[in-house]
Structure formats: structure tokens, C-alpha cells
mmCIF file of C-alpha atoms in Angstrom:
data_model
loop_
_atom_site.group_PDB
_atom_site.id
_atom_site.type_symbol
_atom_site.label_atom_id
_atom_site.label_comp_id
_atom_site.label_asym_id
_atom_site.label_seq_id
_atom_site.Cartn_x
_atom_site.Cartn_y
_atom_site.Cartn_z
ATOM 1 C CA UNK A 1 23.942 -17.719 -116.940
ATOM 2 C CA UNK A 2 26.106 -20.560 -115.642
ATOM 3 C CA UNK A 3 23.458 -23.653 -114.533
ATOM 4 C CA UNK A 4 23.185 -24.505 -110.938
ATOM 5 C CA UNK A 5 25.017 -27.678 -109.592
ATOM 6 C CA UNK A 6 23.248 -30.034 -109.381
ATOM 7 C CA UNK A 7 22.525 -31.665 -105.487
ATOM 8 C CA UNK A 8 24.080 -34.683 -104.358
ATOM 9 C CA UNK A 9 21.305 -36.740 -103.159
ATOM 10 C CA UNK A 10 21.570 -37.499 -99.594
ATOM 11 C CA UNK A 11 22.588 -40.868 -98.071
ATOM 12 C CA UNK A 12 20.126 -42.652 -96.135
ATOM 13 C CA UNK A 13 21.722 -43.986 -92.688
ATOM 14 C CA UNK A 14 20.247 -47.002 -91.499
ATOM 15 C CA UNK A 15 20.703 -47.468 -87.613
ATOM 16 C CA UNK A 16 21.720 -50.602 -86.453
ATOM 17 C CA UNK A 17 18.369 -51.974 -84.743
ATOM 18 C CA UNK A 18 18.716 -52.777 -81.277
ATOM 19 C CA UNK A 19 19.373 -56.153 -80.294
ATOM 20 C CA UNK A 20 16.317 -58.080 -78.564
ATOM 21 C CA UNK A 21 17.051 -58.697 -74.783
ATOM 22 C CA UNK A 22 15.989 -62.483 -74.306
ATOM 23 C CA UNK A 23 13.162 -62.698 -72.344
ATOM 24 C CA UNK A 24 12.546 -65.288 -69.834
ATOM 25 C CA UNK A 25 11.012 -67.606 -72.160
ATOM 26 C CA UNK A 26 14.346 -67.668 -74.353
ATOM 27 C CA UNK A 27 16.834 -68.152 -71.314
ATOM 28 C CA UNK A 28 15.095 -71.019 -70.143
ATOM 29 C CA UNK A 29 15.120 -72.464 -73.740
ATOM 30 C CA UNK A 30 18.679 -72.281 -73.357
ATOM 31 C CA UNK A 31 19.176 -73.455 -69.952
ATOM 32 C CA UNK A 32 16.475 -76.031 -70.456
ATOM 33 C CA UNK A 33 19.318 -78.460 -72.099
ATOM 34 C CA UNK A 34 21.242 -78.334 -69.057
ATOM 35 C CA UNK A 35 18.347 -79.591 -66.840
ATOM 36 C CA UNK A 36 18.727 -83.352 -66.895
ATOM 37 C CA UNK A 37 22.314 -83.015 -66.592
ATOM 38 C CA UNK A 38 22.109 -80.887 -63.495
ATOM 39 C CA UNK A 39 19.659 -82.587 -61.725
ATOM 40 C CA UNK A 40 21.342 -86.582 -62.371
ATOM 41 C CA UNK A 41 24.476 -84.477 -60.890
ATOM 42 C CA UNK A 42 22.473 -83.751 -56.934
ATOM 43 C CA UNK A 43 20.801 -86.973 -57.428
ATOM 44 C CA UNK A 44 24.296 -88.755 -57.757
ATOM 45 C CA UNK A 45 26.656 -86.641 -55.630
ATOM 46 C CA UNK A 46 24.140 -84.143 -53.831
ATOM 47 C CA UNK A 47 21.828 -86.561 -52.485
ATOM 48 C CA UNK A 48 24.153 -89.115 -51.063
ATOM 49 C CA UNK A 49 26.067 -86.821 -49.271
ATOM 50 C CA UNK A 50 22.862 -85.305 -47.663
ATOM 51 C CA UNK A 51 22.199 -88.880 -46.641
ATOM 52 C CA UNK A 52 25.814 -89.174 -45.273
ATOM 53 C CA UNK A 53 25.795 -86.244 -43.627
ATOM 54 C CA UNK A 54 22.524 -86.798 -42.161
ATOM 55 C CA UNK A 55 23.677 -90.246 -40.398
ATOM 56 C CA UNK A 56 26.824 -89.193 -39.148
ATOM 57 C CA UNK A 57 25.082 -87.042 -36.589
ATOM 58 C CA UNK A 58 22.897 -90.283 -35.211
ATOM 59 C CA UNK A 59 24.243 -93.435 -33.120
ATOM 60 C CA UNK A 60 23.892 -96.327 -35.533
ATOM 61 C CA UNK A 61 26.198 -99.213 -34.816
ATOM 62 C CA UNK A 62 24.580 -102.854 -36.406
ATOM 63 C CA UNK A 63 26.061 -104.433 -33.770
ATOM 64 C CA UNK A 64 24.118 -102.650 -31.014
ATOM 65 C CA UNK A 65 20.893 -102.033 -32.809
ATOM 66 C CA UNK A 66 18.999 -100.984 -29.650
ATOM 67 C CA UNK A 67 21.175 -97.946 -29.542
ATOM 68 C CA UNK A 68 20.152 -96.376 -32.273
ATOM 69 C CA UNK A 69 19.235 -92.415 -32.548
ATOM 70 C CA UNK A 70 20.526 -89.288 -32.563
ATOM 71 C CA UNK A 71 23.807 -88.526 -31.012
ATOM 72 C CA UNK A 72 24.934 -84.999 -31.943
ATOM 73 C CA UNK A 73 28.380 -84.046 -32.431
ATOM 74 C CA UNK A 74 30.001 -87.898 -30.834
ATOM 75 C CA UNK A 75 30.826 -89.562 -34.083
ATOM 76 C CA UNK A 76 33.011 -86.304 -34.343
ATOM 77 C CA UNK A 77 34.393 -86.208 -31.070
ATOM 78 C CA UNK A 78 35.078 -90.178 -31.127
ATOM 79 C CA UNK A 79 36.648 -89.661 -35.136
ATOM 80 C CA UNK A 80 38.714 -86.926 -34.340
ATOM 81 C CA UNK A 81 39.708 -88.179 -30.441
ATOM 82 C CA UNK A 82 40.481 -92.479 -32.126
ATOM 83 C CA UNK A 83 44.370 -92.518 -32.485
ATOM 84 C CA UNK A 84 43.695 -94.714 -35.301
ATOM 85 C CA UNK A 85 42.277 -91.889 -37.526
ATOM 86 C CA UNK A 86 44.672 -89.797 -36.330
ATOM 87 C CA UNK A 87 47.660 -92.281 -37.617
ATOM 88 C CA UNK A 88 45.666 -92.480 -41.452
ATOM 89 C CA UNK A 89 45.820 -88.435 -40.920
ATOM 90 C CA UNK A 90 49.519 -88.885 -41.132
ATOM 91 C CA UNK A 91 49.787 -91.195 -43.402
ATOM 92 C CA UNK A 92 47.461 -89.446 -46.038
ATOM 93 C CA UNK A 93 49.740 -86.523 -45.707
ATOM 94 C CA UNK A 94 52.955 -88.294 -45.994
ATOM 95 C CA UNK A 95 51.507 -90.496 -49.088
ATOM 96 C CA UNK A 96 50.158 -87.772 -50.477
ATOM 97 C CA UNK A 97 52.958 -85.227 -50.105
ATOM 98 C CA UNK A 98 55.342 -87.856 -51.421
ATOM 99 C CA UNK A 99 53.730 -89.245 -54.816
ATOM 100 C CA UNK A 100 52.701 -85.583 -55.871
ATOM 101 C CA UNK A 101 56.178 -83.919 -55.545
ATOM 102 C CA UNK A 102 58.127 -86.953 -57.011
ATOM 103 C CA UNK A 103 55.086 -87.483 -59.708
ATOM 104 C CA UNK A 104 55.867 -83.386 -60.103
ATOM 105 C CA UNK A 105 59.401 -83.927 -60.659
ATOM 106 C CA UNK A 106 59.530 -87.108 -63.351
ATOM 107 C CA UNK A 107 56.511 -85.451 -65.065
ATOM 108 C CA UNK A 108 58.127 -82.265 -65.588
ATOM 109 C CA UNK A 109 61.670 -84.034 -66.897
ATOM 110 C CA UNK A 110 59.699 -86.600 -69.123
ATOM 111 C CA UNK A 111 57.241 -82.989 -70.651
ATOM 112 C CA UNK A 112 60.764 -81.030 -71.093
ATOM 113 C CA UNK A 113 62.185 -84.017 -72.871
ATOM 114 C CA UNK A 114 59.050 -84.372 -75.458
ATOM 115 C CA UNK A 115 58.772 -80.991 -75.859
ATOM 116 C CA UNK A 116 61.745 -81.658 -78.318
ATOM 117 C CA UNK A 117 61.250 -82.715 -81.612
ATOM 118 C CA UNK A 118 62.096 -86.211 -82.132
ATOM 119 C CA UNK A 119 61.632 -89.254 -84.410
ATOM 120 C CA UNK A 120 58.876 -91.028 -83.183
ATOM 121 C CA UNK A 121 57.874 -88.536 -80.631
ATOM 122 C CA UNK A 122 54.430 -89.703 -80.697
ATOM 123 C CA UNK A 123 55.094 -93.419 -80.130
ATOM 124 C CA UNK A 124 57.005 -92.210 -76.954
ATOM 125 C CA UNK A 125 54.313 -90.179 -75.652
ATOM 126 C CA UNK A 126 51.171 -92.889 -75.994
ATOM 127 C CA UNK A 127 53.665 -95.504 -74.601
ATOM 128 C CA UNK A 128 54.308 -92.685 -71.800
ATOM 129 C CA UNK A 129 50.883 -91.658 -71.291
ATOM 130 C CA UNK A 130 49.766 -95.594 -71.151
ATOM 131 C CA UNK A 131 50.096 -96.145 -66.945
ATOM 132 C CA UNK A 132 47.704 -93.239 -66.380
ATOM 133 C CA UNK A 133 44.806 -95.130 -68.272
ATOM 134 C CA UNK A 134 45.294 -98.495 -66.561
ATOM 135 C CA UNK A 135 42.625 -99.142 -64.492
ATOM 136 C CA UNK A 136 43.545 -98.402 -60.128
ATOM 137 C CA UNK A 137 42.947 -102.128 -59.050
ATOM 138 C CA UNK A 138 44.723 -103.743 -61.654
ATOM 139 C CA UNK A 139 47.837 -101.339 -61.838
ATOM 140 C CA UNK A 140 47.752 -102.426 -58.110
ATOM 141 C CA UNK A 141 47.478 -105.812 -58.791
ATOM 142 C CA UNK A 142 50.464 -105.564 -61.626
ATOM 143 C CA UNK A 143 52.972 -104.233 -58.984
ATOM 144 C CA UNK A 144 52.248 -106.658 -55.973
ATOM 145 C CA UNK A 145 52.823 -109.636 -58.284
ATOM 146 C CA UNK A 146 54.464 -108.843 -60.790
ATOM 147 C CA UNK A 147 57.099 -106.967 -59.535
ATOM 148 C CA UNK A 148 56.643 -106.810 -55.416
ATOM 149 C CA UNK A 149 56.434 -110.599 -55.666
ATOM 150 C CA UNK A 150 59.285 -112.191 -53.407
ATOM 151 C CA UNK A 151 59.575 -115.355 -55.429
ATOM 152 C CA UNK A 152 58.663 -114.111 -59.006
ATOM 153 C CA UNK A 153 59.119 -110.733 -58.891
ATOM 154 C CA UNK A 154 60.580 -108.789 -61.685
ATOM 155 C CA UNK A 155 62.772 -106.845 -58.664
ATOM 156 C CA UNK A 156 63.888 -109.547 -57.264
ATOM 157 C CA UNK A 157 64.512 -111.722 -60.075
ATOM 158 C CA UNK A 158 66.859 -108.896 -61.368
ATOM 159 C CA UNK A 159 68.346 -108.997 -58.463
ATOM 160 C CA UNK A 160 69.126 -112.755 -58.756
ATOM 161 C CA UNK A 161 70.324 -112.055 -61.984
ATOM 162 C CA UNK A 162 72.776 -108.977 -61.186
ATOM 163 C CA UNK A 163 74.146 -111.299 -58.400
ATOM 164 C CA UNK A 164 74.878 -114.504 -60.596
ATOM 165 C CA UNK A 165 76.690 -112.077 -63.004
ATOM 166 C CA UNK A 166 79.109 -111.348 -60.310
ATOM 167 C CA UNK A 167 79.425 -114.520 -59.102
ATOM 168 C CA UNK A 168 77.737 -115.007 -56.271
ATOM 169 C CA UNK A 169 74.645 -117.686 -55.970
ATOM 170 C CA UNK A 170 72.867 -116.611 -52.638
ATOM 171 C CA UNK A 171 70.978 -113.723 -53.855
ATOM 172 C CA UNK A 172 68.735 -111.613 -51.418
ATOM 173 C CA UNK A 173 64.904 -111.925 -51.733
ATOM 174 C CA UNK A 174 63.416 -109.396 -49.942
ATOM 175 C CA UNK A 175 59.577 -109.120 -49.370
ATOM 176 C CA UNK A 176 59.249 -105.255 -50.807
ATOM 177 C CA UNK A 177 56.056 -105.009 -49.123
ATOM 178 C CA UNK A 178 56.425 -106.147 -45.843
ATOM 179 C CA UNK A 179 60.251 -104.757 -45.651
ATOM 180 C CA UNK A 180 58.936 -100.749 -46.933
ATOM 181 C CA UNK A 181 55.470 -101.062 -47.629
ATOM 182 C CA UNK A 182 54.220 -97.410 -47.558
ATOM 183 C CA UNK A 183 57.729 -96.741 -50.259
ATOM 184 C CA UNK A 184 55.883 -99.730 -52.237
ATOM 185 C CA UNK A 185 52.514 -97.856 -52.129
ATOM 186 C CA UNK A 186 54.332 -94.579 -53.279
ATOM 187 C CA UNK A 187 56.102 -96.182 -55.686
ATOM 188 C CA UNK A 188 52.918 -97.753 -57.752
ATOM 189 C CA UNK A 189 50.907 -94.784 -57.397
ATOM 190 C CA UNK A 190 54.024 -92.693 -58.569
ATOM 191 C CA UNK A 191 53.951 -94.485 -62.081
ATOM 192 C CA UNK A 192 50.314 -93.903 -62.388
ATOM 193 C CA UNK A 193 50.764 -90.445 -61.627
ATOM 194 C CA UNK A 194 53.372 -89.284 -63.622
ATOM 195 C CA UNK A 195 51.624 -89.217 -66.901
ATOM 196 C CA UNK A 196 48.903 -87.238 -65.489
ATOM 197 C CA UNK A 197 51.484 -84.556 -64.138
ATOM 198 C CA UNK A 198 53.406 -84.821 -67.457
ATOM 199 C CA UNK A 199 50.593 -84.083 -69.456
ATOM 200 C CA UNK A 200 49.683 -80.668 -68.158
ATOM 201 C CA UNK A 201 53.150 -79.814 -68.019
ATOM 202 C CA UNK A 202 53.715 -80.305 -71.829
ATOM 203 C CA UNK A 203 50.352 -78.829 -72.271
ATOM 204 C CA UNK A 204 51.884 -75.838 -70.582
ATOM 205 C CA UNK A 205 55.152 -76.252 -72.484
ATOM 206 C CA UNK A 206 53.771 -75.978 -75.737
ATOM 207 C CA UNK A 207 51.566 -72.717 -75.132
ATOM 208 C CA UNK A 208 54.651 -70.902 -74.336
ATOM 209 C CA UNK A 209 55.826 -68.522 -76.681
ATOM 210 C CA UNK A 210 58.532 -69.989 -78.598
ATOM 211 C CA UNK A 211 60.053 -66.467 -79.734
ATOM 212 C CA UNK A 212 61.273 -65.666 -76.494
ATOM 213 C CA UNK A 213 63.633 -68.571 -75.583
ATOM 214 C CA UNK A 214 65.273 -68.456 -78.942
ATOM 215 C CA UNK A 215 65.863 -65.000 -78.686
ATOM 216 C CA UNK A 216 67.345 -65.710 -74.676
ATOM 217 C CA UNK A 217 69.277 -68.226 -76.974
ATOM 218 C CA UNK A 218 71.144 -66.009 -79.132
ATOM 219 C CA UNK A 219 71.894 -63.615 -76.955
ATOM 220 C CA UNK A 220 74.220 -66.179 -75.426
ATOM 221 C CA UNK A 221 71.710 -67.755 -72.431
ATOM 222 C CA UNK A 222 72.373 -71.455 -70.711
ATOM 223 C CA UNK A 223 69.985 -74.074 -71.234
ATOM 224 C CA UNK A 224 69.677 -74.171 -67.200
ATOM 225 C CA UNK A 225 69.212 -69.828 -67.236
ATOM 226 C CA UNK A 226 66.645 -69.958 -70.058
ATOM 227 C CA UNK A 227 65.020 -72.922 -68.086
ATOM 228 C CA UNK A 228 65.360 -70.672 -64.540
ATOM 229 C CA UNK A 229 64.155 -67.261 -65.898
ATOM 230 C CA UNK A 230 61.924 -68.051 -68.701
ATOM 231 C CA UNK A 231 60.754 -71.740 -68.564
ATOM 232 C CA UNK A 232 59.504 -72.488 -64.768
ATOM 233 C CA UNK A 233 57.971 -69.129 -64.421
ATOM 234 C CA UNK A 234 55.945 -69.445 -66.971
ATOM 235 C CA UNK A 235 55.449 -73.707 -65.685
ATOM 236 C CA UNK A 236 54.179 -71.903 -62.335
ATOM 237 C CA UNK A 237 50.552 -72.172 -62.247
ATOM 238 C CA UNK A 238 50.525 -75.319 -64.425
ATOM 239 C CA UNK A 239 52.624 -76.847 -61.842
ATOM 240 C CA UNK A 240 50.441 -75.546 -59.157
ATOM 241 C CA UNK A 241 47.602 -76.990 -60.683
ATOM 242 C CA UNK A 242 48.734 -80.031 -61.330
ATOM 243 C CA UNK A 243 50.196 -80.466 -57.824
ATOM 244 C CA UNK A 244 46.381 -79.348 -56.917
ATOM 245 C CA UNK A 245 44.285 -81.909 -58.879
ATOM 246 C CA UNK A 246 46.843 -84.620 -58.106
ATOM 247 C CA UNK A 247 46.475 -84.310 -54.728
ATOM 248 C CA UNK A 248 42.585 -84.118 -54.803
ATOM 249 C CA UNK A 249 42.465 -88.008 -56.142
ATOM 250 C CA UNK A 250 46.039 -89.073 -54.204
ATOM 251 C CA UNK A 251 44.024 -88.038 -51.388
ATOM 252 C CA UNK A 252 40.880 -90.057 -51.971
ATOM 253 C CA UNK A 253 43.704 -93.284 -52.956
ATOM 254 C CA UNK A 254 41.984 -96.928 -51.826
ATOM 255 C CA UNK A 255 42.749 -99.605 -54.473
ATOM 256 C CA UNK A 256 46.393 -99.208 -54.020
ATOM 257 C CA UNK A 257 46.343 -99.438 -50.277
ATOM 258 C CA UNK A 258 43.767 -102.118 -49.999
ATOM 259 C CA UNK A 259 45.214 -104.261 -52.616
ATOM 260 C CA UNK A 260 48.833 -104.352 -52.144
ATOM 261 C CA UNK A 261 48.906 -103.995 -48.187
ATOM 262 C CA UNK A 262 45.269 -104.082 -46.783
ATOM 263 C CA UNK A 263 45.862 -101.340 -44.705
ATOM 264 C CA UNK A 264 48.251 -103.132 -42.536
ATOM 265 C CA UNK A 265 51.729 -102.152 -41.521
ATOM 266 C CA UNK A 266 51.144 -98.296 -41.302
ATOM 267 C CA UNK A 267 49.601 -97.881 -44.681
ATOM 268 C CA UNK A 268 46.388 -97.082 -43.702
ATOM 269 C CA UNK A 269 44.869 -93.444 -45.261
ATOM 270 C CA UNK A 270 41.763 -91.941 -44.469
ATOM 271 C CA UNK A 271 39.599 -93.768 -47.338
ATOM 272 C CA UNK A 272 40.755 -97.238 -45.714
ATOM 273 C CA UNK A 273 40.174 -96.398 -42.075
ATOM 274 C CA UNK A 274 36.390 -95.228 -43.148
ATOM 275 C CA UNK A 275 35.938 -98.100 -45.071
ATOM 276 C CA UNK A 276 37.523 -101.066 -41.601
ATOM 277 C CA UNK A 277 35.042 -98.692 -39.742
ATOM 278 C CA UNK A 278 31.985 -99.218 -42.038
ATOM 279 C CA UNK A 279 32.340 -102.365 -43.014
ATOM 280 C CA UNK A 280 34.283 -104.052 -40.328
ATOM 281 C CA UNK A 281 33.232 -102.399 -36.742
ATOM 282 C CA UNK A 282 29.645 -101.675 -38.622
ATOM 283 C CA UNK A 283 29.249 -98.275 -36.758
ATOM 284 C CA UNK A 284 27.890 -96.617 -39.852
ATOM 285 C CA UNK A 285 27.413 -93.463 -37.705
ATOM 286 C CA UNK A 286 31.436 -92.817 -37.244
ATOM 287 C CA UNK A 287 31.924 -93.969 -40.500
ATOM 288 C CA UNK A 288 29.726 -91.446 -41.999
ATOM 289 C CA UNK A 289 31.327 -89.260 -39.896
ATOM 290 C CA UNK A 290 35.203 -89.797 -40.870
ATOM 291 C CA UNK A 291 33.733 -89.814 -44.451
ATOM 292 C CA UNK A 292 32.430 -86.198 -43.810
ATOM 293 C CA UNK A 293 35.858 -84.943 -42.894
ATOM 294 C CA UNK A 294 37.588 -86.725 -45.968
ATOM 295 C CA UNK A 295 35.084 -84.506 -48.275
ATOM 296 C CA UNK A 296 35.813 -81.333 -46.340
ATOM 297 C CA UNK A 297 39.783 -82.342 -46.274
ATOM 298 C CA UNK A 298 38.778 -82.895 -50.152
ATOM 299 C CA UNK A 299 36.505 -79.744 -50.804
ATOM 300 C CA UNK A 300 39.931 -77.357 -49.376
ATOM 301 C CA UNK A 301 42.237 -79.217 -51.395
ATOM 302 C CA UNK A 302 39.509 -78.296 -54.533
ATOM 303 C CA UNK A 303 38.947 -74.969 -53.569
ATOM 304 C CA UNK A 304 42.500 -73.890 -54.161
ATOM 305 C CA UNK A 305 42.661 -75.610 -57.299
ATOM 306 C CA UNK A 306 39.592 -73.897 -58.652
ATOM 307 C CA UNK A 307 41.408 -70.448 -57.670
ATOM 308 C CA UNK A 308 44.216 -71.445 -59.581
ATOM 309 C CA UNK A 309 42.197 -72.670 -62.642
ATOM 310 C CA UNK A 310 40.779 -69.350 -62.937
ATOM 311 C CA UNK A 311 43.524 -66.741 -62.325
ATOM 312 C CA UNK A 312 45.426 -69.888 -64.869
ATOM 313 C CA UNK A 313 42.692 -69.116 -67.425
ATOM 314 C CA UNK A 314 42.535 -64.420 -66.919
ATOM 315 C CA UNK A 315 46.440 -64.911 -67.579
ATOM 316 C CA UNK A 316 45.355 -66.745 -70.825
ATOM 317 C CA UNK A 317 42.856 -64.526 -71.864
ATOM 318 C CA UNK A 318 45.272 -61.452 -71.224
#
């Protein structure tokens, strides 16, 4: 008789066990981090605004102190009828427009020349970066003296300069800021700006695949068609976002203006026509009011840019 064979013993399966939902108790342990920061946030921002919000609907002038109380929808009417506000409306568009499209364009020529490798590449780029992280006022203060200056001005003293080299001794000395002053305004916030725009340009440089262009390369591609067709679509939404954020802050712009022209001689944006109507006509009630419509101006501007940060991060995750 042949023996039996003999039985494989069988393989006990363990089932995975079923993960735990958290319960409420564990949530708010993890959310309960997150508490101080969130509520020093609406006590900061939140609470002001309420505040601000909450007086531009009242007539409160220190001048006329009898007059005070509520006055509806007339700081409003009075903001959006005063030609003056109208004229900073303007000019906020014009100065904003302007320094974000030419900050756009050096930005994206200086992060297309450091995307190349280099000796002392990263010299270049701190010395690049170093105008973005000087503070507002005193980048201000650098250019209306130290260059804007009619009688020691590094413009004009070039200028001196250039025109003794050719022979001539009665060099012009123009006074930049009275002669163009909004140009001069553009012009300092321009350099600060740059290095902002440049840096999420080479940021978006440098996550490109590198595969592709070298192949558009040897099949026989231009530098200009391999920048056309493969470079600025893929620079799209970085350049939309950095037109976005850099018009958020260009927007809310007061050292420059108030430092190198106080406002006068059409430079006046929105930020300094709130601030002559706060703290030099004292109507706190208008003020409040223009101030609401530079947030909402603000909040549009933002809104966009959070749309593009997000459909920016999907294509990233894809």
C-alpha cells in the first residue's frame, strides 16, 4: 500500500485590521496647535478691519466733532464722487501696470541668464537677489539722494562726467524728480521688484524638465523656437503668478511715493490719498472708507492669484 501524502498545513491569513477613524477628541488634538496661531491672525487682521469697516459707515471728521454719527453709504458716495481719488485710481493703475510688466521682463532675462551654469553663479544671484531684501523706506531714501539728487546724484554726476569727456563744461543737471517724477517712482520700485519676479521665474526654470529642450536641441531647434514652444509655455502660470503677487504689494506701494515725492506732482496712489485724508483733512470716516475699497481692489487682485496658485500646484501634482 503506497502511504497517503501527507497535508500541507494551511496558511493562516491575517486581515489587515481596520484603521481607527479619529474621533473628535483626536482631531481637535491636532487642530488644537493651530489655535493660537489662528486666533492672533483675526485679532491682527480680522479685528481691525471690522473696526474699519465699522467707521467708514459713520460721519466722524475731528474737525467737526459735533457731527458725529452714522451716515450710511456718504463716505462712499463722497470717495468714489472726490476727483482726487479718482486721479490716485489712475495713477495706481498706471504705477502698477508699469513696474510689474517691466519688473516681468528684467526678471525673466536675469532667471534665463542664471539658469546657465556659470562660475560663480551663486555670487551673482545673492548680489541679484540683494535689492528685494532692502528695507521700502530706505531703498526709497537710497534713490532720492543718492542717485535722484540734482547736485550729488550718481545720474547726474555721470552725466557731468560723460560731458567733460567730450569736451564740453556746461553739463545739464536735471531735477529727476520734479522733471518725471512718477518714471522716478517706477524706476525705484522696478529694482526692488525685479528680484522678486526673477526668483519665481528661475524657480520655474529649474522644475522644467531638462530632457525635453535638449532633445528640441538636437533635432536642430533655435534657441528663440525652443524658448517660444517649450520654455514660456511652460513659464505661463509662473509668470501669471508672479505678475499676480507683484501687483498685490505694488498696489498697496506708500514708502516710495511718500518719500521720494510726497504725493505731489501726480504721484499720488490710493494708499497716499487715504493716508492726506486721515491724517491731514482728519475725516476718519472717508478715510476708512477709501481704505475699504483699497482692500476690496486688493482682495480681487488676491483672488486671482489664489486660482492660479492652485491650478499652478494640480499641474504639479499631475
Amino acid at each position: 500500500m503506497t502511504a497517503a501524502p501527507l497535508a500541507r498545513p494551511t496558511r493562516r491569513v491575517r486581515m489587515p485590521a481596520a484603521r481607527a477613524t479619529p474621533g473628535p477628541r483626536g482631531t481637535w488634538a491636532r487642530r488644537a496647535p493651530l489655535l493660537p496661531a489662528l486666533v492672533f491672525l483675526v485679532v491682527v487682521t480680522q479685528l481691525p478691519f471690522v473696526g474699519t469697516l465699522v467707521i467708514s459707515f459713520m460721519r466722524w471728521n475731528a474737525l467737526e466733532p459735533d457731527r458725529r454719527g452714522f451716515g450710511g453709504l456718504a463716505n462712499y458716495k463722497a470717495a468714489f464722487t472726490d476727483p482726487d481719488l479718482r486721479s490716485s485710481l489712475v495713477t495706481t493703475v498706471v504705477l502698477t501696470a508699469a513696474v510689474v510688466l517691466v519688473s516681468l521682463l528684467f526678471g525673466l532675462g536675469l532667471a534665463l541668464l542664471l539658469d546657465r551654469r556659470f562660475r560663480g553663479r551663486g555670487v551673482v544671484r545673492t548680489m541679484l537677489i540683494a535689492p528685494f531684501l532692502v528695507v521700502p523706506v530706505a531703498s526709497a531714501l537710497l534713490w532720492k539722494h543718492a542717485l535722484y539728487n540734482a547736485s550729488y546724484g550718481f545720474i547726474n554726476g555721470s552725466l557731468t562726467w560723460l560731458w567733460q569727456l567730450f569736451g564740453s563744461h556746461s553739463a545739464p543737471q536735471p531735477d529727476w524728480m520734479s522733471a518725471i517724477p512718477l518714471i522716478a517712482v517706477e524706476a525705484s520700485l522696478i529694482w526692488q521688484w525685479t528680484p522678486f519676479m526673477m526668483l519665481i521665474l528661475l524657480a520655474g526654470l529649474q522644475s522644467r524638465p531638462p530632457d525635453i529642450a535638449e532633445a528640441a536641441r538636437v533635432d536642430g531647434a533655435t534657441t528663440w523656437q525652443v524658448f517660444r514652444h517649450l520654455t514660456f509655455p511652460h513659464l505661463r502660470r509662473y509668470l501669471e503668478l508672479a505678475a499676480l503677487l507683484g501687483s498685490i504689494y505694488v498696489v498697496q506701494n506708500f514708502d516710495a511715493v511718500f518719500t521720494l515725492t510726497s504725493g505731489g506732482l501726480g504721484t499720488a496712489n490710493l494708499p497716499y490719498t487715504v493716508y492726506e485724508t486721515f491724517y491731514q483733512a482728519h475725516d476718519y470716516g472717508q478715510a476708512s472708507a477709501e481704505g475699504v475699497i483699497v482692500v476690496a481692489c486688493t482682495m480681487l487682485i488676491a483672488t486671482f492669484a489664489l486660482r492660479t496658485v492652485s491650478s499652478l500646484f494640480k499641474e504639479e501634482a499631475l
